[in-house]
Amino acid sequence: MNKGYLDNLFDLANKVVLMTGATGQLGFEVCKAFEKAGSTVFATDKAINTKKVIDSKQVKYFEMDITDKASIIQGMDRVYAEYDHLDVLINNAGVSCFEPYEERPEESFDWVMDVNLKGTFLCIQAYANEIKEKKHDGSIINIGSIYGLISPDFRIYTDCKRMNSEVYGATKAAVIQMTRYFAVHLARYGIRVNSVSPGGIFNTESPQGEDFVENYSYRCPMGRMANCEEMIGGILYLASSAAGYTTGQNLVIDGGMSCW
Ligand SMILES: NC(=O)c1ccc[n+]([C@@H]2O[C@H](COP(=O)([O-])OP(=O)(O)OC[C@H]3O[C@@H](n4cnc5c(N)ncnc54)[C@H](O)[C@@H]3O)[C@@H](O)[C@H]2O)c1
């Protein structure tokens, strides 16, 4: 077998990546994967969780609040001050609220909209404006969710206090749709835009609850929740030239959960 062939197809060495929500559960794994692949990662978060920091010169941490346009532009400036290209933007930062919808304060609703939807838009806007000026190719990967495609089954939340909210699903559906919008609008500038929609990821540090995990696993065709690392292959693929003709797509990684 010609090993070099696959290496070239999926080569991410020397790519420059900007990641939002980089010190959360998924963000940490994604940063680690790009670092191992030889990329340089600008790992940003609203507040850096020092327990989720990778000790490598290739991963550069700084604070960036995606609800604040000035903070995003500052972040982009920081990347372009060091490199003349930013190859991959990963819009991963996301939040949810968990009160029953009957009691949802407007502030909770607005907060989820601001981070998940407006924040993702502001990052895409800033990146697209940079690329139009700097004239290099790029790739955007938005993190959606299966709850942007299907409703949660509330019967399975028996011992899990993290009841999925209508606004969370609505923002994720919007992110998946915005992916298509920008795939169409940014293709002419050489920017591919795709999303990855994970199913429920088991949280090793703060487990969802035994009953919930059992119920979710029963509902899921593959019989279990996802491990965080199982999102990596799809994200690296979309960032690589193996996906060079792929844009506007939503890659669902959910063990088949959304198939019924
Ligand atoms: N965990 C799951 O089961 C699951 C399933 C489907 C989709 N997702 C999505 O995956 C992404 C990552 O989720 P996670 O499970 O790692 O969650 P997480 O809470 O561990 O990480 C989210 C990160 O976003 C950051 N963040 C919040 N507000 C921000 C802001 N204003 N500016 C910048 N950063 C901000 C947080 O500080 C945190 O580090 C989210 O978009 C989430 O909706 C998660």
XYZ file of C-alpha atoms and ligand atoms in Angstrom:
304
model
C 0.000 0.000 0.000
C 1.174 3.505 -0.779
C 1.051 5.059 2.720
C 2.012 8.481 1.418
C -1.193 8.656 -0.598
C -3.471 8.690 2.439
C -1.055 10.919 4.337
C -1.329 13.541 1.596
C -5.105 13.255 1.317
C -5.635 13.920 5.016
C -2.570 16.088 5.624
C -3.223 18.785 8.240
C 0.398 19.580 9.068
C 1.091 23.323 9.005
C -2.609 24.196 8.886
C -3.631 27.118 11.046
C -6.825 26.530 13.011
C -8.945 28.858 15.141
C -11.128 27.047 17.624
C -13.890 28.528 19.815
C -14.921 26.933 23.101
C -11.484 25.273 23.045
C -11.325 24.374 26.735
C -14.696 22.630 26.906
C -15.257 18.888 26.651
C -15.251 18.608 22.852
C -13.004 21.608 22.225
C -10.196 20.027 24.231
C -10.325 16.780 22.213
C -10.448 18.624 18.896
C -7.467 20.824 19.804
C -5.523 17.722 20.832
C -6.328 16.035 17.516
C -5.210 19.003 15.386
C -2.071 19.319 17.478
C -1.250 15.645 16.881
C -1.909 16.177 13.167
C 0.750 18.909 13.117
C -1.543 21.944 12.900
C -1.120 25.176 14.816
C -4.200 25.849 16.905
C -5.358 29.211 18.199
C -7.436 27.842 21.047
C -9.929 30.411 22.264
C -12.585 30.406 24.947
C -14.626 32.955 26.862
C -12.596 31.957 29.915
C -9.716 29.500 29.625
C -10.279 26.411 31.773
C -6.694 25.686 32.794
C -7.541 22.017 33.434
C -8.279 21.626 29.723
C -5.126 23.180 28.342
C -2.722 21.256 26.099
C 0.926 21.771 26.885
C 2.323 22.342 23.404
C 3.878 25.250 21.543
C 1.525 24.443 18.673
C -1.541 25.333 20.757
C -1.875 29.000 21.637
C -4.564 29.961 24.131
C -6.315 33.279 24.530
C -9.687 34.561 25.629
C -12.264 35.373 22.979
C -15.940 35.944 23.707
C -17.982 35.079 20.625
C -20.891 37.275 21.705
C -18.572 40.291 21.466
C -17.716 41.390 17.910
C -14.675 43.399 19.041
C -13.280 40.385 20.883
C -13.656 38.225 17.745
C -11.958 40.806 15.516
C -9.136 41.091 18.049
C -8.806 37.284 17.961
C -8.638 37.216 14.155
C -6.070 40.043 14.202
C -3.972 38.011 16.569
C -3.908 35.055 14.180
C -3.148 37.211 11.113
C -0.405 39.062 12.978
C 1.486 35.751 13.117
C 0.311 33.982 9.950
C -0.810 35.198 6.547
C -3.505 32.506 6.425
C -6.102 30.985 8.718
C -7.088 27.651 7.183
C -9.818 26.391 9.470
C -12.356 28.079 11.732
C -14.174 25.733 14.096
C -17.285 27.242 15.653
C -17.593 24.925 18.616
C -18.552 27.192 21.552
C -22.112 26.489 22.636
C -24.359 26.758 25.666
C -27.772 25.569 26.780
C -30.289 26.321 29.514
C -32.111 23.684 31.457
C -35.173 25.123 33.227
C -38.553 23.694 32.184
C -39.771 25.778 29.223
C -42.749 27.038 31.257
C -40.315 28.816 33.580
C -37.723 29.893 31.021
C -36.695 33.506 31.704
C -36.149 35.603 28.588
C -32.530 36.097 29.665
C -31.855 32.342 29.297
C -33.444 32.265 25.861
C -31.494 35.334 24.719
C -28.222 33.991 26.094
C -28.478 30.717 24.162
C -29.425 32.623 20.994
C -26.536 35.046 21.480
C -23.845 32.425 21.956
C -24.990 29.608 19.669
C -26.463 31.551 16.797
C -25.267 35.154 16.826
C -21.815 34.151 18.095
C -21.397 31.609 15.288
C -22.567 34.199 12.761
C -20.164 36.868 14.073
C -17.205 34.472 13.806
C -18.140 33.502 10.232
C -18.600 37.167 9.310
C -15.211 38.181 10.709
C -13.440 35.249 9.036
C -15.123 35.794 5.660
C -14.157 39.478 5.728
C -10.525 38.583 6.467
C -10.394 35.978 3.692
C -11.858 38.328 1.102
C -9.024 40.711 1.893
C -6.189 38.201 2.366
C -7.293 36.001 -0.552
C -6.559 32.468 0.609
C -8.722 29.344 0.794
C -10.474 28.413 4.003
C -12.767 25.986 5.718
C -15.421 26.543 8.370
C -16.759 23.760 10.546
C -19.785 24.595 12.682
C -20.751 22.311 15.530
C -24.466 21.566 15.370
C -26.339 18.845 17.225
C -28.822 16.080 16.510
C -31.244 18.280 18.460
C -31.098 20.657 15.523
C -32.651 17.782 13.535
C -34.897 15.909 15.947
C -36.626 16.639 19.240
C -35.224 15.159 22.428
C -37.301 12.290 23.829
C -38.133 13.704 27.241
C -39.140 10.288 28.589
C -35.453 9.365 28.872
C -34.469 12.286 31.151
C -35.565 10.485 34.340
C -32.509 11.210 36.521
C -30.867 13.819 34.260
C -31.390 17.440 35.246
C -29.995 18.674 31.907
C -33.367 18.769 30.118
C -32.728 19.817 26.557
C -34.302 23.162 25.691
C -36.369 24.277 22.700
C -34.045 27.229 22.186
C -30.962 24.991 22.094
C -32.476 22.851 19.326
C -33.691 25.942 17.490
C -30.208 27.499 17.512
C -28.619 24.256 16.333
C -31.162 23.933 13.498
C -30.285 27.528 12.603
C -26.554 26.754 12.652
C -27.111 23.810 10.295
C -29.132 26.046 7.956
C -26.619 28.909 8.217
C -23.979 26.365 7.150
C -25.835 25.933 3.847
C -26.304 29.681 3.442
C -22.615 30.437 3.857
C -21.524 27.411 1.803
C -23.367 29.029 -1.098
C -22.221 32.579 -0.413
C -18.580 31.853 0.345
C -17.828 29.193 -2.299
C -16.635 31.871 -4.726
C -13.977 32.938 -2.189
C -12.659 29.380 -1.809
C -14.260 28.827 1.585
C -15.960 25.521 2.320
C -18.558 25.549 5.100
C -19.800 22.355 6.753
C -21.229 21.294 10.089
C -20.790 18.312 12.362
C -23.794 17.322 14.461
C -22.942 15.079 17.390
C -25.407 12.890 19.219
C -25.317 12.744 23.021
C -21.706 12.586 24.180
C -21.085 10.784 27.459
C -19.564 13.236 29.911
C -16.835 11.391 31.802
C -16.226 14.256 34.225
C -19.838 15.040 34.997
C -21.857 11.948 33.995
C -25.434 12.491 32.823
C -27.024 9.995 35.275
C -27.171 6.208 35.190
C -30.829 5.946 34.185
C -30.441 8.558 31.473
C -27.411 6.795 30.002
C -29.308 3.501 30.016
C -32.429 5.070 28.481
C -30.435 6.940 25.842
C -28.514 3.776 24.991
C -31.784 1.859 24.554
C -33.063 4.575 22.153
C -29.805 4.664 20.186
C -29.429 2.064 17.395
C -25.767 1.568 18.334
C -26.786 0.967 21.940
C -24.658 3.630 23.658
C -23.815 7.301 23.970
C -20.911 8.736 21.983
C -17.358 9.125 23.230
C -15.973 12.584 22.602
C -13.094 11.193 20.516
C -15.618 9.743 18.053
C -16.295 13.262 16.737
C -12.674 13.774 15.722
C -12.536 11.758 12.482
C -15.389 13.710 10.907
C -13.968 17.075 11.915
C -10.455 16.279 10.661
C -11.920 14.923 7.416
C -13.923 18.104 6.762
C -10.839 20.217 7.472
C -8.654 18.218 5.085
C -8.312 18.279 1.324
C -10.044 14.867 1.289
C -13.208 16.983 1.632
C -12.053 19.479 -0.990
C -15.340 19.299 -2.959
C -17.587 19.031 0.112
C -19.466 22.092 1.237
C -22.838 22.890 2.804
C -23.087 19.447 4.391
C -24.063 18.396 7.895
C -22.207 15.313 9.067
C -24.314 13.608 11.745
C -22.277 11.492 14.171
C -24.893 9.954 16.436
C -24.734 6.152 16.344
C -27.894 6.201 14.221
C -29.994 8.056 16.826
C -31.573 10.420 14.271
C -32.411 7.595 11.836
C -35.774 6.895 13.456
N -21.847 17.329 24.746
C -22.786 16.869 23.916
O -23.440 15.844 24.164
C -23.061 17.617 22.649
C -23.930 17.041 21.732
C -24.212 17.729 20.555
C -23.605 18.941 20.302
N -22.754 19.473 21.229
C -22.144 20.773 20.915
O -20.746 20.651 20.956
C -20.163 21.899 21.303
C -19.213 21.716 22.469
O -19.958 21.214 23.560
P -19.295 20.606 24.863
O -20.053 19.397 25.196
O -17.825 20.512 24.689
O -19.690 21.718 25.916
P -18.786 22.448 26.999
O -19.744 23.205 27.852
O -17.868 21.479 27.642
O -17.930 23.463 26.113
C -18.466 24.636 25.574
C -17.397 25.703 25.621
O -17.942 26.920 25.074
C -17.427 28.009 25.828
N -18.253 29.198 25.704
C -19.473 29.456 26.256
N -19.870 30.700 25.973
C -18.898 31.258 25.210
C -18.725 32.536 24.613
N -19.632 33.509 24.748
N -17.598 32.764 23.908
C -16.658 31.807 23.770
N -16.762 30.588 24.331
C -17.868 30.310 25.042
C -17.414 27.484 27.257
O -16.551 28.256 28.071
C -16.950 26.051 27.054
O -15.549 25.926 27.148
C -21.328 22.836 21.612
O -21.623 23.629 20.500
C -22.457 21.870 21.901
O -23.725 22.454 21.680
C -22.455 18.840 22.390
